[in-house]
Coordinates of C-alpha atoms in Angstrom, one line a residue:
X48 CA 0.0 0.0 0.0
X49 CA 1.2 3.5 -0.8
X50 CA 0.9 6.3 1.8
X51 CA 1.6 10.0 1.4
X52 CA 3.4 11.7 4.3
X53 CA 3.4 15.6 4.3
X54 CA 6.0 17.7 6.1
X55 CA 6.4 21.5 6.4
X56 CA 9.4 23.0 4.5
X57 CA 11.2 26.2 5.5
X58 CA 13.2 27.3 2.5
X59 CA 15.4 30.4 2.8
X60 CA 15.3 33.4 0.4
X61 CA 17.6 31.9 -2.2
X62 CA 15.8 28.6 -2.1
X63 CA 12.4 30.3 -2.5
X64 CA 13.7 31.9 -5.7
X65 CA 14.9 28.6 -7.0
X66 CA 11.6 27.0 -6.2
X67 CA 9.8 29.8 -8.0
X68 CA 11.9 29.1 -11.1
X69 CA 11.1 25.4 -10.9
X70 CA 7.4 26.1 -10.5
X71 CA 7.5 28.4 -13.5
X72 CA 9.4 26.1 -15.7
X73 CA 7.2 23.1 -14.9
X74 CA 4.2 25.3 -15.6
X75 CA 5.5 26.5 -19.0
X76 CA 6.3 22.9 -20.1
X77 CA 2.8 21.8 -19.0
X78 CA 1.2 24.6 -21.0
X79 CA 3.4 23.9 -24.1
X80 CA 2.4 20.3 -24.0
X81 CA -1.4 21.1 -23.7
X82 CA -1.0 23.7 -26.6
X83 CA 0.8 21.1 -28.8
X84 CA -2.0 18.6 -28.2
X85 CA -4.8 21.1 -28.8
X86 CA -3.2 22.4 -32.0
X87 CA -2.9 18.8 -33.3
X88 CA -6.6 18.2 -32.4
X89 CA -7.7 21.4 -34.2
X90 CA -5.7 20.4 -37.3
X91 CA -7.2 16.9 -37.3
X92 CA -3.8 15.3 -36.7
X93 CA -2.7 12.6 -34.3
X94 CA -1.6 13.6 -30.9
X95 CA 2.2 13.9 -30.6
X96 CA 3.7 11.1 -28.6
X97 CA 5.3 11.6 -25.2
X98 CA 8.8 11.1 -26.7
X99 CA 8.2 13.7 -29.4
X100 CA 7.0 16.2 -26.8
X101 CA 9.9 15.6 -24.6
X102 CA 12.4 16.2 -27.4
X103 CA 10.6 19.3 -28.7
X104 CA 9.6 20.9 -25.5
X105 CA 12.5 20.1 -23.2
X106 CA 15.6 18.9 -25.1
X107 CA 15.4 21.2 -28.1
X108 CA 13.8 24.1 -26.2
X109 CA 16.8 24.3 -23.8
X110 CA 19.0 25.0 -26.9
X111 CA 16.8 27.8 -28.1
X112 CA 17.1 31.4 -27.0
X113 CA 13.4 31.7 -26.0
X114 CA 13.5 28.7 -23.7
X115 CA 17.2 28.4 -22.6
X116 CA 16.2 29.1 -19.0
X117 CA 14.6 25.7 -18.8
X118 CA 18.1 24.4 -18.1
X119 CA 18.2 26.2 -14.8
X120 CA 16.0 23.5 -13.2
X121 CA 16.1 19.7 -12.8
X122 CA 15.2 17.9 -16.0
X123 CA 13.2 15.4 -13.9
X124 CA 10.8 18.2 -12.8
X125 CA 10.1 19.0 -16.5
X126 CA 9.7 15.3 -17.4
X127 CA 7.2 14.9 -14.6
X128 CA 5.2 17.9 -15.8
X129 CA 4.9 16.2 -19.2
X130 CA 3.7 13.0 -17.4
X131 CA 1.1 15.1 -15.6
X132 CA -0.3 16.2 -19.1
X133 CA -0.4 12.5 -20.3
X134 CA -2.3 11.5 -17.1
X135 CA -4.7 14.4 -17.5
X136 CA -5.6 13.5 -21.1
X137 CA -5.8 9.8 -20.2
X138 CA -8.3 10.5 -17.4
X139 CA -10.2 12.9 -19.7
X140 CA -10.7 10.3 -22.4
X141 CA -11.5 7.6 -19.8
X142 CA -14.2 9.9 -18.4
X143 CA -15.6 10.5 -21.9
X144 CA -15.8 6.7 -22.5
X145 CA -17.4 6.1 -19.1
X146 CA -14.6 3.8 -17.9
X147 CA -13.5 6.2 -15.2
X148 CA -15.6 6.4 -12.0
X149 CA -16.6 9.7 -10.5
X150 CA -17.8 13.0 -12.0
X151 CA -17.1 13.8 -15.7
X152 CA -13.8 15.5 -16.3
X153 CA -13.1 18.3 -18.8
X154 CA -10.1 18.5 -21.0
X155 CA -6.8 19.8 -19.4
X156 CA -6.6 23.5 -19.1
X157 CA -3.6 25.9 -19.1
X158 CA -2.0 26.6 -15.8
X159 CA -1.5 30.2 -14.5
X160 CA 1.2 31.8 -12.5
X161 CA -1.6 33.1 -10.3
X162 CA -2.9 29.7 -9.4
X163 CA -3.2 29.3 -5.6
X164 CA -1.3 26.0 -5.6
X165 CA 2.0 25.4 -7.3
X166 CA 3.9 22.0 -7.2
X167 CA 6.8 20.1 -8.7
X168 CA 7.7 16.5 -8.4
X169 CA 11.1 14.7 -8.0
X170 CA 11.5 11.0 -8.6
X171 CA 14.4 8.8 -7.5
X172 CA 16.2 9.6 -10.8
X173 CA 16.6 13.2 -9.6
X174 CA 18.9 11.9 -6.8
X175 CA 17.3 13.9 -4.1
X176 CA 18.2 12.8 -0.5
X177 CA 17.7 13.4 3.2
X178 CA 21.0 14.7 4.7
X179 CA 22.5 13.7 8.0
X180 CA 21.2 16.9 9.5
X181 CA 17.6 16.0 8.6
X182 CA 17.4 18.4 5.6
X183 CA 15.8 17.6 2.3
X184 CA 18.5 18.0 -0.5
X185 CA 16.8 18.8 -3.8
X186 CA 18.7 19.2 -7.1
X187 CA 19.4 22.8 -8.2
X188 CA 17.5 24.0 -5.1
X189 CA 19.7 22.9 -2.1
X190 CA 19.3 21.5 1.3
X191 CA 15.9 22.7 2.6
X192 CA 15.0 22.7 6.3
X193 CA 12.2 20.3 7.2
X194 CA 10.0 20.0 10.2
X195 CA 9.9 16.2 10.7
X196 CA 6.7 15.6 12.7
X197 CA 7.1 11.8 12.6
X198 CA 9.4 9.0 11.5
X199 CA 9.3 7.8 7.9
X200 CA 8.6 4.0 8.0
X201 CA 10.4 3.4 4.7
X202 CA 12.5 5.1 2.0
X203 CA 10.3 7.4 -0.1
X204 CA 9.8 6.8 -3.8
X205 CA 9.0 10.3 -4.8
X206 CA 8.8 13.8 -3.3
X207 CA 6.4 16.5 -4.3
X208 CA 7.2 20.1 -3.2
X209 CA 4.0 22.1 -2.9
X210 CA 3.4 25.8 -2.3
X211 CA -0.2 26.5 -1.1
X212 CA -2.3 29.7 -1.3
X213 CA -1.1 30.8 2.1
X214 CA 2.5 30.8 0.9
X215 CA 3.5 27.7 2.9
X216 CA 5.8 25.0 1.5
X217 CA 5.3 21.3 2.0
X218 CA 7.1 18.1 1.0
X219 CA 4.8 15.3 0.1
X220 CA 6.6 11.9 0.3
X221 CA 5.2 8.7 -1.2
X222 CA 6.0 5.6 1.0
X223 CA 5.4 1.9 0.2
X224 CA 4.2 0.1 3.4
X225 CA 3.3 -3.5 4.2
X226 CA -0.4 -3.8 5.3
X227 CA 0.4 -6.9 7.4
X228 CA 2.9 -4.9 9.5
X229 CA 0.5 -2.0 9.9
X230 CA -2.3 -4.3 11.0
X231 CA 0.0 -5.8 13.7
X232 CA 0.3 -2.4 15.3
X233 CA -3.3 -2.3 16.1
X234 CA -4.6 -3.6 19.5
X235 CA -6.9 -6.7 19.3
X236 CA -10.5 -5.9 19.6
X237 CA -13.9 -7.4 18.6
X238 CA -16.0 -4.3 19.2
X239 CA -18.3 -3.0 16.5
X240 CA -20.2 0.3 16.2
X241 CA -22.5 2.2 14.0
X242 CA -22.0 6.0 13.3
X243 CA -24.6 8.6 12.6
X244 CA -23.2 11.8 11.3
X245 CA -24.9 15.1 12.0
X246 CA -24.5 18.9 12.4
X247 CA -25.4 19.6 16.0
X248 CA -23.2 16.7 17.0
X249 CA -20.5 15.7 14.5
X250 CA -20.8 12.0 15.2
X251 CA -23.2 9.9 17.3
X252 CA -22.1 6.4 18.1
X253 CA -24.3 3.4 18.6
X254 CA -22.8 3.1 22.1
X255 CA -24.6 6.4 23.1
X256 CA -21.6 8.6 22.9
X257 CA -22.1 12.0 21.2
X258 CA -19.1 13.8 19.7
X259 CA -19.6 17.6 19.5
X260 CA -19.1 19.4 16.2
X261 CA -16.1 21.8 16.5
X262 CA -17.6 24.1 13.8
X263 CA -14.2 25.5 12.9
X264 CA -15.6 27.7 10.1
X265 CA -18.4 29.1 12.2
X266 CA -16.0 30.0 15.0
X267 CA -13.6 31.8 12.5
X268 CA -16.3 33.6 10.5
X269 CA -15.8 37.0 12.3
X270 CA -12.1 37.0 11.6
X271 CA -12.6 35.8 8.0
X272 CA -15.2 38.5 7.3
X273 CA -12.9 41.2 8.5
X274 CA -10.0 39.9 6.4
X275 CA -12.2 39.6 3.4
X276 CA -13.5 43.2 3.8
X277 CA -9.9 44.5 4.0
X278 CA -9.1 42.6 0.8
X279 CA -12.1 44.0 -1.1
X280 CA -10.9 47.6 -0.4
X281 CA -7.4 47.0 -1.8
X282 CA -6.5 47.7 -5.4
X283 CA -6.1 44.5 -7.5
X284 CA -2.5 43.7 -8.3
X285 CA -1.1 46.1 -5.7
X286 CA 1.4 45.0 -3.0
X287 CA -1.1 45.8 -0.3
X288 CA -3.7 43.7 -2.1
X289 CA -1.3 40.8 -2.1
X290 CA -0.7 41.2 1.6
X291 CA -4.5 41.2 2.2
X292 CA -5.0 38.2 0.0
X293 CA -2.3 36.3 2.0
X294 CA -4.1 37.2 5.2
X295 CA -7.3 35.8 3.9
X296 CA -5.6 32.6 2.7
X297 CA -3.8 32.1 6.0
X298 CA -7.1 32.4 7.9
X299 CA -8.8 29.8 5.7
X300 CA -5.7 27.5 5.9
X301 CA -5.9 27.7 9.7
X302 CA -9.6 26.5 9.6
X303 CA -8.8 23.8 7.1
X304 CA -5.8 22.5 9.2
X305 CA -7.9 22.4 12.4
X306 CA -10.7 20.5 10.7
X307 CA -8.2 18.1 9.1
X308 CA -6.5 17.4 12.5
X309 CA -9.9 16.8 14.1
X310 CA -10.9 14.3 11.4
X311 CA -7.6 12.5 11.8
X312 CA -7.7 12.2 15.6
X313 CA -11.3 11.0 15.6
X314 CA -10.9 8.5 12.7
X315 CA -7.7 7.1 14.3
X316 CA -9.4 6.7 17.6
X317 CA -12.4 4.9 16.1
X318 CA -10.3 2.6 14.0
X319 CA -8.1 1.7 17.0
X320 CA -11.0 0.9 19.3
X321 CA -13.2 -1.0 16.9
X322 CA -12.8 -3.9 14.6
X323 CA -15.8 -3.1 12.4
X324 CA -17.6 0.2 11.8
X325 CA -20.9 0.9 10.0
X326 CA -21.5 4.4 8.4
X327 CA -24.1 5.9 6.2
X328 CA -23.3 6.8 2.6
X329 CA -24.5 10.4 2.7
X330 CA -25.5 12.5 -0.3
X331 CA -23.2 15.4 0.7
X332 CA -23.4 17.2 -2.7
X333 CA -27.2 17.3 -2.4
X334 CA -27.1 18.5 1.2
X335 CA -24.6 21.2 0.2
X336 CA -27.2 22.8 -2.0
X337 CA -29.7 23.4 0.8
X338 CA -29.9 26.1 3.4
X339 CA -27.6 24.0 5.6
X340 CA -24.8 24.2 3.0
X341 CA -22.3 26.2 5.1
X342 CA -22.7 23.8 8.1
X343 CA -22.4 20.8 5.8
X344 CA -19.2 22.0 4.3
X345 CA -17.9 23.0 7.7
X346 CA -18.4 19.4 9.0
X347 CA -16.5 17.8 6.2
X348 CA -18.3 14.4 6.3
X349 CA -16.9 13.1 3.0
X350 CA -13.3 13.7 4.1
X351 CA -13.9 12.0 7.4
X352 CA -15.5 8.9 5.9
X353 CA -12.6 8.7 3.4
X354 CA -10.2 8.7 6.3
X355 CA -12.1 5.9 8.0
X356 CA -12.0 3.9 4.7
X357 CA -8.3 4.1 4.0
X358 CA -7.3 3.5 7.7
X359 CA -9.6 0.5 7.9
X360 CA -7.9 -0.9 4.8
X361 CA -4.5 -0.1 6.1
X362 CA -4.9 -1.6 9.6
X363 CA -7.1 -4.6 8.8
X364 CA -10.3 -3.2 10.1
X365 CA -13.8 -3.5 8.5
X366 CA -15.8 -0.5 7.2
X367 CA -19.3 -1.0 5.8
X368 CA -21.2 1.8 4.0
X369 CA -25.0 1.4 4.0
X370 CA -27.3 3.0 1.5
X371 CA -28.3 6.6 1.9
X372 CA -32.0 5.7 1.6
X373 CA -32.0 3.4 4.6
X374 CA -34.7 4.7 7.0
X375 CA -32.4 4.8 10.0
X376 CA -34.2 7.8 11.6
X377 CA -37.7 6.3 11.1
X378 CA -37.2 2.8 12.4
X379 CA -37.3 1.6 16.1
X380 CA -34.0 0.0 16.9
X381 CA -35.7 -2.2 19.5
X382 CA -38.7 -3.8 17.7
X383 CA -38.0 -2.7 14.1
X384 CA -41.3 -0.9 13.6
X385 CA -41.1 1.9 11.1
X386 CA -42.9 5.0 12.4
X387 CA -42.4 7.3 9.4
X388 CA -40.5 10.5 8.8
X389 CA -40.3 13.4 11.3
X390 CA -39.2 17.0 11.2
X391 CA -35.6 17.7 12.1
X392 CA -36.6 19.6 15.2
X393 CA -38.0 16.4 16.8
X394 CA -35.0 15.0 18.7
X395 CA -36.8 12.4 20.8
X396 CA -39.8 10.2 19.9
X397 CA -41.7 7.2 21.3
X398 CA -42.2 4.1 19.3
X399 CA -45.9 3.5 18.7
X400 CA -45.4 -0.3 18.6
X401 CA -43.3 -1.0 21.7
X402 CA -43.4 2.3 23.6
X403 CA -39.6 2.7 23.7
X404 CA -38.5 6.3 24.0
X405 CA -35.7 7.0 21.6
X406 CA -33.0 9.7 21.2
X407 CA -33.3 10.3 17.5
X408 CA -29.5 10.3 16.8
X409 CA -28.6 7.3 19.0
X410 CA -31.5 5.3 17.5
X411 CA -30.2 6.1 14.0
X412 CA -26.7 5.0 14.9
X413 CA -28.0 1.7 16.2
X414 CA -30.0 1.2 13.0
X415 CA -26.8 2.0 11.0
X416 CA -25.0 -0.7 12.8
X417 CA -27.8 -3.2 12.2
X418 CA -28.1 -2.3 8.5
X419 CA -24.4 -2.8 8.1
X420 CA -24.7 -6.4 9.4
X421 CA -23.1 -5.6 12.8
X422 CA -26.1 -6.4 15.0
X423 CA -24.4 -7.4 18.2
X424 CA -21.8 -5.6 20.4
X425 CA -18.9 -7.6 19.2
X426 CA -17.5 -8.9 15.9
X427 CA -18.5 -12.5 17.0
X428 CA -22.1 -11.5 16.3
X429 CA -21.4 -10.7 12.6
X430 CA -21.1 -14.3 11.6
X431 CA -19.6 -15.8 8.4
X432 CA -21.8 -13.8 6.2
X433 CA -20.7 -10.5 7.7
X434 CA -19.1 -7.6 5.9
X435 CA -15.8 -7.8 4.0
X436 CA -12.8 -5.5 4.5
X437 CA -12.8 -2.2 2.7
X438 CA -10.7 -2.1 -0.5
X439 CA -7.0 -1.6 0.1
X440 CA -6.5 1.8 -1.5
X441 CA -4.8 4.9 -0.1
X442 CA -6.8 8.1 -0.1
X443 CA -5.2 10.1 2.8
X444 CA -1.9 11.4 4.0
X445 CA -1.6 10.7 7.7
X446 CA -1.2 7.5 9.8
X447 CA -0.6 7.0 13.5
X448 CA 2.1 9.0 15.2
X449 CA 5.3 7.1 15.8
X450 CA 8.7 8.4 16.8
X451 CA 9.2 12.1 16.9
X452 CA 11.4 12.6 13.9
X453 CA 13.1 10.9 10.9
X454 CA 16.7 9.8 11.0

């Protein structure tokens, strides 16, 4: 299984300039490749092959007066930019044919120097390394200071340097890990739970526990509004305008990071404590078009469920998604009688069949567990026909904290 570990970078002034050149060169090669393909399509010709593009846009371009500055950055960065174009077109055509899952993709577009996110990628051929002092040595950039928040479990295959909208730099390292070793790190447990996600409480467990929603965006709204007003008063393209834009971006980044950390801590805890988890497959896109849109986006349900999914696959746990049309809020978890829909402001109700008084959310969490085939309090109740492990695919970036820093 492949995992992605992200670490904060602190380049100095010279290294920032070198990274800016690398971002710019990678962007130019990407745009040249898109333009070459689009020109061929407009002329009714076959798309140029990857080798032809590499020779024309990198090798020959370096010898020309107009593109001689491409030689100032690592050739691997430019080759990876061409590979990104190939992958973008491959995904576009697969989306057109219907062989790619997910929403339809448009054709690749040109990149801009004003894009909020800039990135370059180094493979093993670039001969990047981690120095004895714990710095990340990148070709034609130098040894960059890294904040190692945890130990790398294996030697990275690639490193992607990212600059986000808030002006921060990150190194994203791809690691190959053994799922069997990862699963051995988890404590043995046979507990199973169902989870009902909400807005008043972020998650309600079938055990009766309610986890409060931090509402990071709501808490930061006043500060965000003030920063946005200051930005709207600045002249576009001015230095003060750029300072105000960075202030807004940092405020949003702070909210995103806090939400991300909350999701990781909660998903890690649930995976550690339970062998099997049942969750509801929510229609987040539909809910995000209602009057609750801001609160739905603030909760970040999809991201949280994705974290549960990849961590379950990594650590040998079981995650079961039930259909979004399952009437978990309408059914009595004791007798199974369906009482019908109720307004959202009704938080408690009494079953007309058995007389049990239900907390709406806890009852829904119990029904989620039952619908997932996790009827009892332990995995022994699932039986041989119980749920199967989630697919072993990596969708996140963080695992469990280990030692404090890399060697």
